[in-house]
XYZ file of C-alpha atoms in Angstrom:
229
model
C 151.784 -61.189 129.511
C 148.962 -59.917 131.439
C 147.137 -56.804 130.034
C 144.621 -54.197 131.969
C 142.013 -51.643 131.559
C 140.953 -49.891 134.330
C 139.742 -52.744 136.854
C 139.781 -55.389 134.360
C 142.784 -57.722 133.037
C 143.205 -60.347 130.609
C 143.524 -63.101 133.302
C 140.025 -62.511 134.452
C 136.881 -64.756 133.401
C 134.544 -61.840 132.679
C 130.943 -61.968 132.164
C 129.252 -58.749 130.562
C 125.516 -58.756 130.891
C 122.671 -56.407 129.352
C 125.164 -54.877 126.735
C 123.858 -52.515 124.604
C 125.759 -52.118 121.192
C 128.770 -54.243 122.756
C 131.038 -51.246 122.465
C 132.317 -51.867 126.274
C 132.740 -55.545 125.528
C 134.772 -54.673 122.229
C 136.621 -51.872 124.361
C 137.991 -54.447 126.583
C 138.986 -57.015 123.962
C 141.247 -54.573 122.220
C 142.877 -53.782 125.599
C 143.574 -57.133 126.355
C 144.496 -57.976 122.608
C 142.033 -61.085 122.855
C 138.480 -61.976 124.203
C 138.838 -65.530 125.010
C 138.433 -64.783 128.291
C 134.961 -62.831 128.041
C 131.221 -63.635 127.554
C 129.267 -60.914 126.131
C 125.539 -61.062 126.619
C 122.270 -59.048 125.675
C 118.867 -59.480 126.672
C 117.547 -59.129 122.913
C 117.909 -61.551 120.184
C 120.588 -60.884 117.652
C 118.074 -59.294 115.091
C 116.302 -57.183 117.732
C 119.539 -56.034 118.896
C 120.776 -55.019 115.569
C 117.346 -53.481 114.809
C 117.558 -51.302 117.648
C 121.816 -50.800 117.973
C 122.772 -50.822 114.133
C 126.057 -50.035 115.411
C 126.371 -53.180 117.113
C 127.206 -55.131 114.215
C 131.178 -54.179 113.969
C 131.435 -54.617 117.648
C 129.761 -58.205 117.525
C 132.087 -59.047 114.320
C 135.403 -57.749 116.256
C 134.410 -59.872 119.433
C 133.930 -62.913 117.689
C 136.966 -62.521 115.404
C 138.945 -61.879 118.936
C 137.605 -65.459 120.595
C 134.646 -63.739 122.692
C 131.617 -65.938 123.311
C 128.576 -63.773 122.538
C 125.200 -65.014 123.474
C 121.943 -63.138 122.938
C 118.528 -63.734 124.962
C 120.240 -63.933 128.303
C 117.945 -62.953 131.192
C 119.679 -61.396 133.940
C 117.644 -62.778 136.622
C 118.169 -66.475 135.404
C 121.557 -66.457 134.052
C 122.820 -69.011 136.704
C 120.348 -71.360 134.823
C 121.211 -70.499 131.150
C 122.638 -73.794 129.335
C 125.424 -72.402 128.301
C 126.373 -70.508 131.334
C 125.101 -72.414 134.585
C 128.480 -74.805 134.806
C 130.706 -71.584 134.699
C 132.150 -69.336 137.397
C 133.597 -66.070 136.498
C 136.179 -63.615 138.684
C 133.963 -60.690 137.114
C 130.592 -60.008 136.363
C 129.730 -56.358 134.950
C 126.321 -54.900 134.314
C 126.858 -51.335 133.007
C 123.964 -48.731 133.495
C 121.017 -51.518 134.351
C 117.628 -50.093 133.298
C 114.203 -51.499 133.380
C 112.986 -49.908 130.146
C 111.773 -46.518 129.130
C 108.020 -45.614 129.023
C 106.210 -42.730 127.526
C 104.115 -42.457 130.399
C 106.610 -43.016 133.139
C 109.495 -40.650 134.241
C 112.611 -41.611 136.034
C 111.505 -40.551 139.130
C 108.320 -42.087 139.477
C 107.598 -44.632 141.923
C 106.764 -47.622 139.306
C 109.601 -47.195 137.268
C 111.862 -46.971 140.467
C 110.391 -50.322 141.503
C 111.123 -51.868 138.078
C 114.629 -50.998 138.509
C 114.969 -52.351 141.821
C 112.920 -55.970 140.799
C 115.747 -55.669 137.759
C 118.549 -55.235 140.296
C 117.431 -57.955 142.812
C 117.194 -60.764 140.183
C 120.220 -59.824 138.834
C 122.133 -59.928 142.250
C 120.524 -63.267 143.240
C 121.593 -64.829 140.059
C 125.078 -63.248 139.571
C 125.950 -64.404 143.177
C 125.630 -67.909 142.037
C 128.086 -67.355 139.329
C 131.029 -66.121 141.107
C 134.637 -67.809 141.334
C 135.983 -67.620 144.675
C 136.958 -63.921 145.514
C 135.000 -62.855 142.424
C 133.416 -59.624 142.027
C 130.350 -58.115 140.476
C 130.557 -54.558 139.181
C 127.266 -52.554 138.693
C 127.802 -48.849 137.280
C 124.901 -46.542 137.336
C 124.324 -42.761 138.323
C 124.236 -42.300 141.964
C 122.369 -38.992 142.123
C 118.360 -38.340 142.304
C 116.367 -40.251 141.438
C 118.781 -43.111 140.482
C 119.993 -43.204 144.154
C 116.693 -44.303 145.050
C 117.071 -47.546 143.641
C 118.891 -48.731 146.534
C 121.888 -50.854 144.930
C 124.093 -51.221 148.125
C 120.821 -52.504 150.120
C 119.360 -54.806 147.523
C 122.983 -56.440 146.950
C 123.366 -57.040 150.558
C 119.898 -58.694 150.575
C 121.549 -60.868 148.246
C 124.280 -61.876 150.506
C 126.942 -59.483 148.822
C 128.982 -56.752 150.677
C 130.301 -53.439 148.941
C 133.984 -53.612 148.646
C 134.304 -50.291 146.790
C 133.085 -47.575 144.890
C 134.667 -45.708 142.377
C 134.060 -42.927 139.777
C 133.255 -44.418 136.556
C 135.224 -42.457 133.641
C 133.920 -43.054 130.285
C 136.989 -41.409 128.501
C 139.316 -44.586 130.337
C 137.284 -46.935 127.789
C 137.886 -45.920 124.125
C 135.096 -46.427 121.856
C 132.533 -46.978 124.446
C 128.845 -45.448 123.824
C 126.717 -45.643 126.495
C 123.521 -46.392 124.895
C 119.922 -45.909 126.272
C 118.062 -49.298 124.835
C 114.468 -49.791 124.914
C 112.050 -48.818 122.208
C 112.423 -45.086 122.723
C 115.326 -43.421 120.972
C 117.378 -46.746 121.972
C 120.370 -45.929 120.020
C 120.893 -42.448 121.486
C 123.531 -42.212 124.220
C 122.373 -40.482 127.333
C 124.074 -38.048 129.568
C 126.553 -39.250 132.374
C 127.121 -37.472 135.351
C 127.515 -38.722 138.960
C 128.553 -42.118 137.900
C 129.804 -44.908 140.107
C 131.012 -48.404 139.699
C 129.838 -50.141 142.771
C 131.929 -53.192 143.426
C 130.244 -56.225 145.452
C 131.966 -59.423 146.748
C 130.895 -62.515 148.783
C 132.149 -61.924 152.460
C 135.052 -64.089 153.507
C 134.603 -67.233 154.680
C 131.043 -67.777 153.204
C 131.459 -70.159 150.531
C 129.026 -73.080 151.971
C 126.538 -69.991 152.561
C 126.638 -69.131 149.267
C 126.241 -72.666 147.683
C 123.073 -72.756 150.259
C 121.728 -69.969 149.271
C 122.031 -70.034 145.648
C 120.617 -73.480 145.991
C 117.495 -72.348 147.874
C 117.017 -69.627 145.131
C 117.265 -72.134 142.428
C 114.663 -74.748 144.259
C 112.147 -71.852 145.026
C 112.183 -70.275 141.404
C 112.383 -66.989 142.894
C 113.147 -65.161 139.756
C 111.287 -62.176 138.335
C 110.708 -61.722 134.602
C 112.830 -58.682 132.746
C 111.242 -55.666 132.226
């Protein structure tokens, strides 16, 4: 029997990227009663992740027990070239609260950090677009007030050949057990305040399957990827 939690169901092939302590992935798995339809990834190695997010250990154990494929060291800029992922297609690719890192000399409103966020999202959209199954969606959840609205999420997705299908309020309470972690090297295991948060849902325009294959081929051959921040 198909089981749902908000926008996600147990019949979808789901890729989660940039996971913090993997509590969001674990929440989905519990709702589905299984995680065999999920791949959950982090940029950090497992050792680095556990040092930063010591709360992740129980979630990782739960996910593996429920059949989730857990991968570490996955760069969102070139995940479509990852040896395990490059042959797979996904119905939903989820990136919750993308962030290019915290730096003591930079504030969120500083242009340099905003540019880092834009580069992160640009690389992610280009890579994720190549990994979608027919009719698949890319979900990016982030704040939509100043200065986060200067990231130009919708514009960067459009540049990657995606269209905005929907934009819905993100309600953390709908995901029991989820803890939004800061990440980075500064207070990385702390949560951050959520306000004016939305999930942007992007898809490939109808009838553009050939264009998608062509674009992905061009991106791969040109090597136009950015190193993760």
